[in-house]
mmCIF file of C-alpha atoms in Angstrom:
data_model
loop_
_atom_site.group_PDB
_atom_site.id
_atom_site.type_symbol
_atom_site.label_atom_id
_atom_site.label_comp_id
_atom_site.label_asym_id
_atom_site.label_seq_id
_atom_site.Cartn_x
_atom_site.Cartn_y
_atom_site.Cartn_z
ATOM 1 C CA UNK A 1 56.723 -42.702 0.985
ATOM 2 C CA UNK A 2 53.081 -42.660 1.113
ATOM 3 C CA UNK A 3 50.356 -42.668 4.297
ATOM 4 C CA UNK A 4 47.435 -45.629 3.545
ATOM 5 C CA UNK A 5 44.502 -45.439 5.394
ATOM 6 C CA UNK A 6 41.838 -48.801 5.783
ATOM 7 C CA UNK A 7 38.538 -47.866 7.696
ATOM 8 C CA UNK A 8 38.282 -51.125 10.235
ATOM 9 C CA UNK A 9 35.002 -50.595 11.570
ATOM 10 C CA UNK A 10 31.727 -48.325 11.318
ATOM 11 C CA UNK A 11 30.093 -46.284 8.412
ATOM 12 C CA UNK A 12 33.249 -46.893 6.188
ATOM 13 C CA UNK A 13 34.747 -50.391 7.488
ATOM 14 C CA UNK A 14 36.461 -51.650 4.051
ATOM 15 C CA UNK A 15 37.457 -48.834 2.643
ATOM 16 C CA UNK A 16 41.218 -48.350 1.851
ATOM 17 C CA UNK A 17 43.613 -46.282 -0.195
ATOM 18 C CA UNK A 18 46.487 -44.526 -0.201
ATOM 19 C CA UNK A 19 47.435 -41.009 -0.171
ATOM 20 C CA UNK A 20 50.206 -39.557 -1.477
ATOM 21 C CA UNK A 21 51.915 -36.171 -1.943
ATOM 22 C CA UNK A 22 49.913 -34.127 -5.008
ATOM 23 C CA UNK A 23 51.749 -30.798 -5.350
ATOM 24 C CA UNK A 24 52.725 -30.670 -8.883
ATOM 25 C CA UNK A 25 56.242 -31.721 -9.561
ATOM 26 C CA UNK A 26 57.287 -28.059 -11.613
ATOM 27 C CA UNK A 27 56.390 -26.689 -8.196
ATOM 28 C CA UNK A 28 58.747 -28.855 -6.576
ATOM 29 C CA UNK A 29 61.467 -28.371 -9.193
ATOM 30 C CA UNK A 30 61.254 -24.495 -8.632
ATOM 31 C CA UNK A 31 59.983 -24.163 -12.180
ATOM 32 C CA UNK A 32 56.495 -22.802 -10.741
ATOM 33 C CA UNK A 33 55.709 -20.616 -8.297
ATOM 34 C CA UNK A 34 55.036 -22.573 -5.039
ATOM 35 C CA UNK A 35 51.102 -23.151 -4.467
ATOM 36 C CA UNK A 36 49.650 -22.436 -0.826
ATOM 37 C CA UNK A 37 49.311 -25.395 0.650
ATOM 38 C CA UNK A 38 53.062 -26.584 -1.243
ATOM 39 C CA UNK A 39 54.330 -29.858 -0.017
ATOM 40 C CA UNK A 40 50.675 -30.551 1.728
ATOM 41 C CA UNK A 41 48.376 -31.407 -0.716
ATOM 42 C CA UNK A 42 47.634 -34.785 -1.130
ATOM 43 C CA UNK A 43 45.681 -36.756 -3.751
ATOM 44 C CA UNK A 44 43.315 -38.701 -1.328
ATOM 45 C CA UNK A 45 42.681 -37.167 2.046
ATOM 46 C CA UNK A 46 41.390 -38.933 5.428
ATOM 47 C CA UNK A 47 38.042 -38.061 5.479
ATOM 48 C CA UNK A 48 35.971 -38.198 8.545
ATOM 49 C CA UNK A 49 32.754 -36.984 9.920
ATOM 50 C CA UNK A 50 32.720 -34.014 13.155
ATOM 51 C CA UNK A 51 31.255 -34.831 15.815
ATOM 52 C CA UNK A 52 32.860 -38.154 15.985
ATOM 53 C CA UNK A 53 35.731 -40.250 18.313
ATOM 54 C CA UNK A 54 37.669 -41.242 15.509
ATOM 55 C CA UNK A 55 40.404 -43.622 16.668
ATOM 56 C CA UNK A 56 43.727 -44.627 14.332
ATOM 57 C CA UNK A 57 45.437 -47.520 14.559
ATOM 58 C CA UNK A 58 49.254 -47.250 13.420
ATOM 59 C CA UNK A 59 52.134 -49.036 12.305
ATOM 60 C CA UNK A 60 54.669 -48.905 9.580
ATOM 61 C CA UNK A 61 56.454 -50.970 7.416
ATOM 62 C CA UNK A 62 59.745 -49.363 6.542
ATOM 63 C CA UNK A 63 60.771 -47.307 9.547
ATOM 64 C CA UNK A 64 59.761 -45.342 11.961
ATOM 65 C CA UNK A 65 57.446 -42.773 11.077
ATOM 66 C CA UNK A 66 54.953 -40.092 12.896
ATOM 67 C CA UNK A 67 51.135 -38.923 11.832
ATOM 68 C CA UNK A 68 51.659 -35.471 13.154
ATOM 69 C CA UNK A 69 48.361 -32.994 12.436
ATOM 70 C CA UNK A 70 48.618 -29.986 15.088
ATOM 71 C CA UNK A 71 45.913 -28.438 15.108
ATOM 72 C CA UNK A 72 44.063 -31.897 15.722
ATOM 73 C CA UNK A 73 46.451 -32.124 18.984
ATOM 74 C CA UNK A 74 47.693 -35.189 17.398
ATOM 75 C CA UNK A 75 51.269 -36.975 17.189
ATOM 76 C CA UNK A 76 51.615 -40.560 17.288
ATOM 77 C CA UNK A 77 54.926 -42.558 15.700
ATOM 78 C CA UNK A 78 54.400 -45.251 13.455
ATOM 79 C CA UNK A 79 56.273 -48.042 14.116
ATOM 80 C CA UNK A 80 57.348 -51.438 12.069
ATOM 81 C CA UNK A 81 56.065 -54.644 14.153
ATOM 82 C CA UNK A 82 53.956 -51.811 16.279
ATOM 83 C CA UNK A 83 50.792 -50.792 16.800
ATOM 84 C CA UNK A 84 49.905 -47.618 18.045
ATOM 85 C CA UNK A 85 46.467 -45.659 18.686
ATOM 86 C CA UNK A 86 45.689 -41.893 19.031
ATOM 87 C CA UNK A 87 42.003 -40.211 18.958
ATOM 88 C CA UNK A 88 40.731 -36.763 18.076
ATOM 89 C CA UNK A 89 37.493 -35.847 17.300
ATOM 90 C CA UNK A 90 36.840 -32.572 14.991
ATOM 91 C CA UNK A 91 33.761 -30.375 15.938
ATOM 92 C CA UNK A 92 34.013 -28.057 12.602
ATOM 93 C CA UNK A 93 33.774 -29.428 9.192
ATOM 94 C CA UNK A 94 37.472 -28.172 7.539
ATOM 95 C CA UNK A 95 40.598 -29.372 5.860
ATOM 96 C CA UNK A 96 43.271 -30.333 8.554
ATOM 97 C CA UNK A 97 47.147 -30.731 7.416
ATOM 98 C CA UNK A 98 49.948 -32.034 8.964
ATOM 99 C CA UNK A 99 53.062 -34.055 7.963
ATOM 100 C CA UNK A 100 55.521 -36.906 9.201
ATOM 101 C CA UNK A 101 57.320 -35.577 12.096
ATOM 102 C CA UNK A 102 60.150 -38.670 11.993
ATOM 103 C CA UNK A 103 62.908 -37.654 9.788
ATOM 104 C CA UNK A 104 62.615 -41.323 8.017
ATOM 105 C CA UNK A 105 64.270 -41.063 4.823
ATOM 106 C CA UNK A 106 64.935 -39.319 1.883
ATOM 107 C CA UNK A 107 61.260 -38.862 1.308
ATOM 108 C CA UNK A 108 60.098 -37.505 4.343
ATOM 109 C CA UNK A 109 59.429 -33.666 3.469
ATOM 110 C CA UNK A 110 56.598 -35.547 0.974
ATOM 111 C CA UNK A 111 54.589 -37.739 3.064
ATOM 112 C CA UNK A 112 51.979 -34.973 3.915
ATOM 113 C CA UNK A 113 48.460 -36.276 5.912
ATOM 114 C CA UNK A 114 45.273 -34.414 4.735
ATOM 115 C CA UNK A 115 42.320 -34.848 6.895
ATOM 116 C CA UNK A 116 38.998 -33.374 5.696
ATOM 117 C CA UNK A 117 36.335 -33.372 8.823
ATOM 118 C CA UNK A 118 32.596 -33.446 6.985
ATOM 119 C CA UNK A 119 29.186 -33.469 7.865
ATOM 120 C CA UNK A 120 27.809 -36.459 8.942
ATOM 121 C CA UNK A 121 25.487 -36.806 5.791
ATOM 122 C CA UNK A 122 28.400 -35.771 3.478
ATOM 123 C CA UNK A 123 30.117 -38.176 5.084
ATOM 124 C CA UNK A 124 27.508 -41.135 4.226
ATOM 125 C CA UNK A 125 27.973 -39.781 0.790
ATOM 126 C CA UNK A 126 31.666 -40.174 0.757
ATOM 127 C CA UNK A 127 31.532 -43.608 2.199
ATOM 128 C CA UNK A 128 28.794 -44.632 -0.919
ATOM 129 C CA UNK A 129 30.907 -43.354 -3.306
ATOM 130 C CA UNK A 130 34.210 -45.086 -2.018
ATOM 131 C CA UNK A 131 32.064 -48.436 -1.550
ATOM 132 C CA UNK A 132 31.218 -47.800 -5.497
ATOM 133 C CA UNK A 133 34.268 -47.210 -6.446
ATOM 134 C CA UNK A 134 35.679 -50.274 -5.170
ATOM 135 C CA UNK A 135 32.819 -52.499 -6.052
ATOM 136 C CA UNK A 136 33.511 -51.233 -9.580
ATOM 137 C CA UNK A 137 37.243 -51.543 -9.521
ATOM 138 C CA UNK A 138 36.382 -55.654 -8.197
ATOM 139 C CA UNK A 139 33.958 -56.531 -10.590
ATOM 140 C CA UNK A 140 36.628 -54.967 -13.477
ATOM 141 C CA UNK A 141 39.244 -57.016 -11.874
ATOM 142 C CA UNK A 142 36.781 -59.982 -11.670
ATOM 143 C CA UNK A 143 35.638 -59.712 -15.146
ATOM 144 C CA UNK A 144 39.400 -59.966 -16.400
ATOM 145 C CA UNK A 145 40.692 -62.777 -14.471
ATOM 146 C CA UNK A 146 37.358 -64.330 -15.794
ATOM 147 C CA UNK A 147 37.886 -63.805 -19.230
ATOM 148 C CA UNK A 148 41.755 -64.916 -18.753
ATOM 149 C CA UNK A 149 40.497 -68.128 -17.318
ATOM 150 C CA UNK A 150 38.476 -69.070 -19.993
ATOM 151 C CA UNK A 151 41.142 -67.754 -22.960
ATOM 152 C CA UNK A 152 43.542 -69.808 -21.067
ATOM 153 C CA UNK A 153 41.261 -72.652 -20.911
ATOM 154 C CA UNK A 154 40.287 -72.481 -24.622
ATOM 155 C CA UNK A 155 44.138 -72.376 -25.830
ATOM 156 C CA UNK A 156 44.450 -75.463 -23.225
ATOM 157 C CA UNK A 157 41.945 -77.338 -25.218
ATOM 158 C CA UNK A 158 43.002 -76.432 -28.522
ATOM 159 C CA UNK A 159 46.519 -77.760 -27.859
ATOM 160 C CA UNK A 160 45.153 -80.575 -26.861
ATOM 161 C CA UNK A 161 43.615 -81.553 -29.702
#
């Protein structure tokens, strides 16, 4: 049980990546005290700028779920074979946390949503960064099935032989 987020258009169309629940697991096995945000922390957070409509798009593909975020006015259910919208726009840069709201499995009390509403510039950063990351993460992934290629090649030709 995890949220994924893909930026379709603007500053950060292509970007994608899931988030998932970060509190440490001795926390959640009682063998730590509990942290402050326990059960809402989350290893990759929505970011998005203030100031800005932001608009998300929503579906699911197990069962029914719901992006809930209060204090962002904001609950919308995610649905398999659905798509769903909600907006918000956030006029103070700050961390926003909600949770699902659909009781949707045995996993539902960790699917927590982070949002983290930036400065525009900071924002710019992020999205250079994530770009970055994933042009680095392709051209690793490129560079391997290139090298497999031609090791498969070579052991091609020397059974030929």
């Amino acid at each position: 049980w995890k949220w994924g987020y893909d930026y379709l258009t603007g500053e950060g169309e292509g970007i994608s990546f899931l988030s998932e629940l970060s509190t440490p697991r001795a926390q959640q096995e009682n063998r730590e005290s509990k942290g402050e945000h326990y059960l809402l922390e989350v290893d990759n957070p929505m970011v998005v700028p203030v100031g800005k409509k932001v608009r998300i798009l929503l579906t699911a593909n197990d069962v029914i779920h719901a992006w809930w975020v209060p204090t962002l006015g904001v609950k919308q259910d995610a649905i398999p074979g659905y798509i769903r919208d909600a907006w918000f726009t956030i006029d103070k840069p700050g961390t926003y946390r909600g949770q699902c709201a659909e009781l949707c499995g045995k996993e539902h009390g960790f699917m927590p949503i982070v949002v983290e509403a930036v400065e525009p510039g900071k924002y710019a950063q992020w999205v250079s960064q994530q770009k970055a990351k994933a042009a680095e993460a392709a051209a690793l992934e490129g560079a391997g099935t290139e090298e497999a290629t031609e090791s498969a090649a070579a052991e091609g030709e020397a059974g030929a032989e």
